[in-house]
Amino acid sequence: MAHRNLEKLASIDAQLRLLVPGKVSEDDKLIEYDALLLDKFLDILQDLHGEDLKETVQQCYELSAEYEGKHDPKKLEELGNVLTSLDPGDSIVIAKAFSHMLSLANLAEEVQTAHCRRTKLKKGDFVDEANASTESDIEETLKRLVHKLKKSPEEVFDALKNQTVDLVFTAHPTQSVRRSLLQKHGRIRNCLAQLYAKDITPDDKQELDEALHREIQAAFRTDEIRRTPPTPQDEMRAGMSYFHETIWKGVPKFLRRVDTALKNIGINERVPYNAPLIQFSSWMGGDRDGNPRVTPEVTRDVCLLARMMAANMYFSQIEDLMFEMSMWRCSDELRVRAEELHRSSSKRDVKHYIEFWKQVPPTEPYRVILGDVRDKLYNTRERARHLLAHDVSDIPEELVYTNVEQFLEPLELCYRSLCACGDRVIADGSLLDFLRQVSTFGLSLVRLDIRQESDRHTDVLDAITQHLEIGSYREWSEEKRQEWLLSELSGKRPLFGPDLPKTEEIADVLDTFQVLAELPPDCFGAYIISMATSPSDVLAVELLQRECNVKQPLRVVPLFEKLADLEAAPAAVARLFSIEWYCNRIDGKQEVMIGYSDSGKDAGRLSAAWQLYKAQEELIKVAKKFGVKLTMFHGRGGTVGRGGGPTHLAILSQPPETIHGSLRVTVQGEVIEQSFGEEHLCFRTLQRFCAATLEHGMNPPISPRPEWRALMDEIAVHATEQYREIVFKEPRFVEYFRLATPELEYGRMNIGSRPSKRKPSGGIESLRAIPWIFAWTQTRFHLPVWLGFGAAFKHTIEKDVKNLHMLQEMYKTWPFFRVTIDLVEMVFAKGDPGIAALNDKLLVYEDLWSFGESLRANYEETKSLLLKIAGHKDLLEGDPYLRQRLRLRDSYITTLNVCQAYTLKRIRDPNYHVTLRPHISKEYAEPGRKPADEYIKLNPKSEYAPGLEDTLILTMKGIAAGMQNTG
């Protein structure tokens, strides 16, 4: 038996060796990492569930691998037969096992990326072109600007000091992995990295091996499925946990690296601590667009919670700082203050502090000052806690920090004093880090944006005008609306009193403005209006802020999403800027948000990308004409279909002059973990955004030539036409989409707090962009990403063969076009029409089969045209690393795809009968209890046959993990 075991183990390892491409480079350890985690996991599986189950997993893996080799659909059927013969408990275990193996493959990949990065840094070598395109090292960027582009170091320093990157965490974390698992994954990553460290002793190795085993087993034994949908408060807490884990310490660490990079180009100054290099904002608990669960109370709660968390994190660091600041030499200014504080503080001992609980003597002046800061931070935290729990607090406002200036002042005093006494070296240690944290996070941790649909404001104003008996605001023309709004904004009288009749919706909007008036102004960022089309939409929010006594009104940001709105945006903004009252109000600064997801869903990826490019150019022209500095707020999704993709490339492909040192961009829920889940990831993300923003401003990408523009315009028209022809006009499409993908079942995943539809009924247009992309990703067909490209390119090339050469030249020299094509190529590399064909055969009515076939033919044709334009023989030939990583994952994903297709068949077709073989999973169980029942008991209320719903959800989660930025 033992011999057979060894043979089996060798076979799966050998399988891996045969399937996986060879090493890509000397320091490529990916295969090793992956094999190690896989072997460990299979041993655990055998211990927990017996040998038969482990063999079934291997059988499925081998069938998948054989399919990946030859793409023979018979292999998928064989695999389907194995999977459908399993009883409910076994099928859950197998789906869980493959989902888990994919997560482990992802972890192996992350450790390999970090390993390569370290090796490179040690060698000081960045010549690897394959990675250079998507990586931006801040030091490398500064050196390139100075040495290659002949910028003076002072110019670079000046640009860097004045630039801002504002990362906005958004409120739809489609993070389909639970936080309990993310933490275990983090520990697996750490163990794996340490196991391969150079100076590891045999005992260390043994202990790390045990720890790795423990964490893999703990992750496998955790229920992957969220049994209840998250509330907006849950989402916000999940989002904020990243500040706690990585961002809080990551920001000062990153800024230190910027200081070092500056030193290396000859600048002997540090980035000033109040330079707004990085800012953080959030939509979690502020984004009410189509999410009825975000109430005014939720907004108030998340603001107070963030304030409490911020005060708590400062408080936890202040004692360490007091320990460090043991110096007695200080400036006269500081000595006087310390003596005053010493005299006025009570002589009582403070027993609830761990350190420095007795009164600090005036001979340690810095500690006296910081002791006072500590008292105020303690009170600030406690006051937020009381307000959150009981709505009132007995701590008076004068004992807490109400604005960040009060908090910075004593810290700045300490900094100045140390520098004056020749101790700048000490000042530039922890104190500088602390000052930088205060400048970045303030008292509110993040600034909360509010987002609301323009129609909701119209409803409120309509209720007011009807109540005042001056007509119906909703029915007025734009001119009349503007005239009335401006006369009210210039006047002083209140518009309405408590007697205004309110529906629930109207009360909700007005109560939100009340929350803005009640909480400290530094809690909030922008007020974003979705579906904004005209100046009155912006003025309406200005008026409502004034009416509700918002002391420091939020900046109002129109959001343009649909294709037609993007086309009309420049004219709408020009009309807004020509209103004198408004220009005086904004003081030469305006922000405009452009949405990637809905424009992509509305017109297809190609046309949306080109329209977004043109809209930005036009908006910048308008702003220049009116002398306004425009900040673009990019609402990119995490997926390619929703505008996502590698950060560095995405920034460098924006039109020239559109970033100009200030970039605001959403970090979508599903990508937060990939960007900030771990210290080195957090560092890399901050570095990418900063370096690319700097480079875009100082070395702008080329502007497209007039003939390229003309060609793009022509292509975009054809692409939109074909996309809409199929998605919106083809009568069979909606039915085909609902049958061929798990869209109808998507809502069971309990991913986010938002409903997946804007309106309960309705077709594709009412579906949110996230489920629309998610559903096509599950079947590896990615239709929204590529549909339209093929027809457009084919038409253009057939019209004139010279156009092919022009497209190839555009690909080589124009970053925007290259990025657009490369991202689609990456999605094709992750796609597999064979899986879509299997879904059709099992789930789609026969009379729709020909429609599915025509879409797959379109897919293949688009793929070959794309390769022709990029000048590639094979997909991803320019990126061997990515190709290797995708091949490693494919066999796991295929098993889950097949499992999903057959599970959907069993759920949807009551006449589909399968013959189950006896139960194979052995488990530690009391005599007389069936272990399979354990799994089924986790979901007792399912309306499907036992086990099917959990199996389905596990396949969805596994595929989403495997697809990463296209999931």
XYZ file of C-alpha atoms in Angstrom, residues 486-866:
381
model
C -29.092 80.635 -8.500
C -31.611 83.115 -7.112
C -32.003 80.904 -4.009
C -28.223 80.441 -3.658
C -27.713 84.226 -3.812
C -30.539 84.876 -1.335
C -30.591 84.280 2.396
C -34.050 82.945 3.213
C -34.478 79.343 4.328
C -36.279 77.240 1.708
C -38.254 74.878 3.905
C -39.089 74.228 7.523
C -40.039 71.141 9.490
C -43.505 71.195 7.884
C -42.187 70.021 4.482
C -44.137 66.832 3.620
C -41.532 64.081 3.111
C -41.622 60.591 1.675
C -39.141 58.072 3.068
C -36.814 58.689 0.084
C -36.835 62.466 0.549
C -36.242 62.214 4.305
C -33.312 59.904 3.566
C -31.616 62.464 1.264
C -32.191 65.367 3.685
C -31.060 63.352 6.708
C -27.819 62.544 4.883
C -27.159 66.290 4.498
C -27.911 66.678 8.221
C -25.210 64.117 9.004
C -22.779 66.146 6.858
C -23.663 69.227 8.913
C -23.372 67.465 12.271
C -20.022 65.644 11.945
C -16.563 67.305 11.753
C -15.899 68.497 8.181
C -12.635 66.527 7.896
C -14.664 63.294 7.825
C -15.787 63.953 4.276
C -14.294 64.208 0.801
C -16.444 64.719 -2.271
C -20.186 64.618 -2.961
C -20.481 62.578 -6.157
C -23.589 62.785 -8.328
C -24.152 59.764 -10.534
C -26.206 60.103 -13.714
C -25.292 63.827 -13.758
C -26.025 65.480 -17.087
C -26.519 69.223 -16.560
C -25.311 72.172 -14.420
C -28.543 72.153 -12.395
C -27.581 68.702 -11.026
C -24.485 70.268 -9.426
C -26.205 73.475 -8.264
C -28.982 71.403 -6.644
C -26.442 69.751 -4.309
C -24.851 73.124 -3.529
C -28.272 74.482 -2.537
C -29.184 71.453 -0.404
C -25.838 71.676 1.435
C -26.520 75.321 2.237
C -30.098 74.668 3.317
C -28.990 71.945 5.729
C -26.247 74.182 7.235
C -23.225 72.194 6.074
C -20.549 74.547 7.420
C -17.772 73.555 5.044
C -19.625 72.349 1.944
C -18.251 69.232 0.233
C -16.879 69.695 -3.267
C -19.481 68.537 -5.765
C -18.300 66.076 -8.400
C -20.395 65.099 -11.428
C -19.938 61.481 -12.582
C -20.234 60.689 -16.302
C -20.665 56.995 -17.095
C -22.751 56.058 -20.104
C -21.287 56.600 -23.587
C -23.706 59.411 -24.438
C -23.003 61.148 -21.101
C -19.261 60.966 -21.733
C -19.747 62.550 -25.165
C -21.831 65.350 -23.662
C -19.600 65.840 -20.579
C -17.288 68.589 -21.938
C -20.240 70.754 -22.996
C -22.000 70.214 -19.641
C -18.856 71.207 -17.716
C -18.376 74.284 -19.938
C -21.947 75.383 -19.150
C -21.216 74.901 -15.449
C -18.020 76.978 -15.600
C -19.817 79.806 -17.388
C -22.034 80.380 -14.308
C -20.376 83.211 -12.389
C -21.720 82.196 -8.950
C -20.276 78.704 -9.381
C -16.837 79.907 -10.528
C -16.553 82.094 -7.425
C -17.540 79.131 -5.261
C -14.928 76.643 -6.552
C -11.853 78.854 -6.363
C -10.327 77.541 -9.597
C -10.528 73.827 -8.736
C -12.964 71.196 -10.013
C -13.094 67.418 -9.932
C -14.891 65.288 -12.511
C -15.415 61.550 -12.219
C -15.475 59.251 -15.232
C -16.934 55.771 -14.908
C -15.403 52.766 -16.623
C -17.787 49.928 -15.724
C -21.083 51.229 -17.015
C -19.562 52.736 -20.145
C -18.079 49.314 -20.903
C -21.401 47.559 -20.322
C -23.166 50.130 -22.440
C -20.884 50.134 -25.507
C -18.206 47.469 -25.141
C -14.629 47.790 -23.946
C -13.008 49.318 -27.041
C -15.456 52.162 -27.616
C -15.676 52.898 -23.909
C -11.888 53.136 -23.608
C -11.623 55.463 -26.629
C -14.533 57.632 -25.505
C -13.031 57.950 -22.009
C -9.745 59.002 -23.611
C -11.377 61.660 -25.786
C -13.679 62.935 -23.022
C -10.657 63.528 -20.775
C -8.827 65.493 -23.484
C -11.881 67.655 -24.121
C -12.566 68.230 -20.423
C -8.986 69.418 -19.894
C -9.366 71.857 -22.814
C -12.563 73.261 -21.313
C -10.946 73.642 -17.881
C -7.941 75.441 -19.383
C -10.210 77.845 -21.229
C -11.900 78.809 -17.940
C -8.657 78.798 -15.937
C -9.728 75.881 -13.714
C -7.414 73.087 -12.468
C -9.266 69.892 -13.203
C -8.723 66.657 -11.270
C -9.868 63.503 -13.005
C -11.382 60.874 -10.747
C -11.107 57.488 -12.455
C -13.766 54.960 -11.462
C -11.937 51.850 -12.672
C -13.158 48.393 -11.858
C -10.830 45.653 -10.798
C -11.654 43.590 -13.861
C -10.605 44.305 -17.418
C -14.231 44.466 -18.531
C -14.724 47.212 -15.945
C -11.600 49.206 -16.825
C -9.070 47.384 -14.629
C -5.632 46.078 -15.410
C -2.049 46.759 -14.350
C -1.869 50.126 -12.577
C 1.355 51.382 -14.052
C 0.262 50.828 -17.640
C -3.198 52.192 -17.015
C -1.786 55.490 -15.704
C 0.860 55.868 -18.383
C -1.708 55.307 -21.121
C -3.898 58.264 -20.055
C -3.897 61.232 -22.459
C -1.113 63.808 -21.940
C -1.829 66.610 -19.444
C -4.849 64.863 -17.942
C -3.187 63.838 -14.677
C -0.988 66.828 -14.079
C 0.231 65.646 -10.698
C -3.177 64.901 -9.218
C -4.713 61.498 -9.662
C -7.775 60.170 -7.935
C -8.675 56.561 -8.590
C -10.958 53.928 -7.094
C -9.408 50.805 -5.639
C -12.235 48.343 -6.126
C -13.228 45.972 -3.380
C -12.055 42.890 -5.230
C -8.531 44.273 -5.790
C -7.909 45.715 -2.305
C -6.506 42.365 -1.123
C -4.168 42.064 -4.137
C -2.973 45.645 -3.632
C -2.750 45.961 0.145
C -3.071 42.453 1.578
C 0.540 42.255 2.679
C 3.371 44.645 3.506
C 5.314 44.181 0.297
C 2.121 44.403 -1.788
C 1.151 47.641 -0.055
C 4.622 49.058 -0.691
C 4.481 48.034 -4.350
C 1.041 49.584 -4.839
C 2.012 52.938 -3.325
C 5.188 52.901 -5.385
C 3.378 52.127 -8.628
C 0.849 54.914 -8.230
C 3.437 57.509 -7.185
C 6.053 56.639 -9.784
C 3.608 56.388 -12.674
C 1.887 59.677 -11.754
C 5.254 61.436 -11.619
C 6.369 59.952 -14.907
C 3.111 60.793 -16.658
C 3.509 64.430 -15.694
C 7.228 64.793 -16.459
C 7.446 62.513 -19.473
C 3.936 62.562 -20.967
C 2.890 59.809 -23.400
C 2.691 60.844 -27.044
C -0.492 62.348 -28.446
C -2.137 60.256 -31.137
C -1.616 61.448 -34.720
C -4.692 62.799 -36.583
C -4.838 59.689 -38.824
C -4.791 57.415 -35.753
C -7.650 59.368 -34.258
C -9.686 59.078 -37.448
C -9.051 55.340 -37.540
C -9.981 54.935 -33.858
C -13.208 56.887 -34.387
C -14.143 54.623 -37.276
C -13.233 51.435 -35.386
C -15.143 52.540 -32.276
C -18.342 53.153 -34.246
C -18.214 49.630 -35.709
C -17.298 48.065 -32.375
C -20.223 49.717 -30.564
C -22.548 48.776 -33.386
C -21.677 45.088 -33.202
C -21.650 45.065 -29.403
C -25.104 46.631 -29.148
C -26.410 44.611 -32.073
C -25.713 41.434 -30.081
C -26.203 42.531 -26.457
C -29.197 44.853 -26.739
C -30.914 44.110 -30.069
C -30.495 40.371 -30.605
C -33.757 38.914 -29.225
C -32.097 35.613 -28.220
C -29.258 37.227 -26.280
C -30.795 37.788 -22.842
C -32.210 34.286 -22.731
C -28.881 32.831 -23.887
C -26.965 34.852 -21.262
C -29.275 33.706 -18.441
C -28.964 30.059 -19.466
C -25.270 29.881 -20.406
C -23.900 31.583 -17.282
C -24.590 31.334 -13.531
C -25.968 34.911 -13.541
C -29.297 33.925 -11.976
C -27.502 32.088 -9.165
C -24.884 34.840 -8.553
C -26.906 36.508 -5.770
C -26.428 33.487 -3.512
C -22.751 34.261 -2.979
C -23.449 36.979 -0.354
C -20.541 39.008 -1.675
C -21.600 42.627 -1.216
C -24.316 44.626 0.456
C -25.703 45.998 -2.829
C -28.477 44.277 -4.769
C -27.092 42.928 -8.069
C -29.727 44.802 -10.055
C -30.664 48.462 -10.059
C -34.304 47.519 -10.726
C -35.868 44.216 -9.739
C -37.116 43.412 -13.251
C -35.506 44.366 -16.538
C -32.881 43.097 -18.933
C -29.148 43.656 -19.325
C -29.331 47.420 -18.866
C -30.687 47.068 -15.319
C -27.989 44.566 -14.320
C -25.054 46.050 -12.430
C -21.691 45.964 -14.170
C -20.180 43.614 -11.566
C -22.541 40.594 -11.948
C -22.538 41.162 -15.729
C -18.746 40.680 -15.856
C -18.718 38.053 -13.103
C -21.131 35.796 -14.966
C -19.064 35.764 -18.186
C -15.831 35.250 -16.269
C -17.242 32.128 -14.637
C -17.601 30.450 -18.040
C -14.155 31.715 -19.167
C -15.747 33.344 -22.195
C -15.225 37.004 -21.107
C -17.657 38.235 -23.741
C -17.941 41.884 -22.528
C -14.200 42.377 -22.839
C -13.666 41.394 -26.482
C -17.065 41.681 -28.166
C -16.952 44.335 -30.892
C -13.165 44.347 -31.388
C -13.184 41.649 -34.062
C -15.896 43.112 -36.284
C -14.324 46.560 -36.073
C -10.788 45.415 -36.927
C -12.006 43.111 -39.687
C -14.016 45.890 -41.339
C -11.088 48.338 -41.164
C -8.485 45.916 -42.522
C -10.758 44.675 -45.338
C -11.415 48.275 -46.348
C -7.715 49.012 -46.799
C -4.775 46.755 -46.009
C -2.697 49.852 -45.113
C -4.882 50.130 -42.018
C -3.352 46.907 -40.681
C 0.113 48.507 -40.848
C -1.252 51.612 -39.168
C -2.789 49.535 -36.353
C 0.524 47.691 -35.912
C 2.367 51.005 -35.720
C -0.177 52.312 -33.184
C 0.418 49.192 -31.091
C 4.185 49.734 -31.137
C 4.236 53.471 -30.379
C 1.032 54.642 -28.678
C 0.723 53.563 -25.003
C -3.084 53.907 -24.909
C -3.631 51.554 -27.846
C -0.991 49.113 -26.653
C -2.502 48.843 -23.181
C -5.989 48.338 -24.606
C -4.817 45.498 -26.859
C -2.502 43.892 -24.268
C -5.242 43.685 -21.658
C -7.599 41.983 -24.082
C -4.818 39.616 -25.095
C -4.318 38.717 -21.431
C -8.040 37.988 -21.115
C -7.904 35.704 -24.179
C -5.023 33.867 -22.510
C -7.326 33.188 -19.555
C -10.310 32.328 -21.734
C -11.422 28.944 -23.056
C -14.328 28.655 -25.504
C -14.367 24.886 -24.890
C -15.835 25.527 -21.436
C -18.478 27.835 -22.910
C -19.336 25.076 -25.409
C -19.793 22.571 -22.580
C -22.113 25.001 -20.769
C -24.136 25.441 -23.967
C -24.470 21.708 -24.459
C -25.644 21.129 -20.889
C -27.626 24.262 -20.055
C -28.821 26.032 -23.188
C -31.907 25.079 -25.257
C -31.009 23.397 -28.528
C -32.491 26.183 -30.681
C -29.946 28.601 -29.127
C -26.917 26.380 -29.847
C -26.244 27.975 -33.215
C -26.199 31.401 -31.522
C -23.572 30.161 -29.050
C -21.515 28.715 -31.912
C -21.584 32.032 -33.776
C -20.323 33.835 -30.637
C -17.475 31.323 -30.288
C -16.526 31.775 -33.950
C -16.485 35.517 -33.298
C -14.189 34.885 -30.293
C -11.669 32.924 -32.375
C -11.694 35.463 -35.197
C -11.198 38.362 -32.764
C -8.311 36.513 -31.129
C -6.456 35.957 -34.411
C -6.970 39.586 -35.535
C -5.662 40.775 -32.192
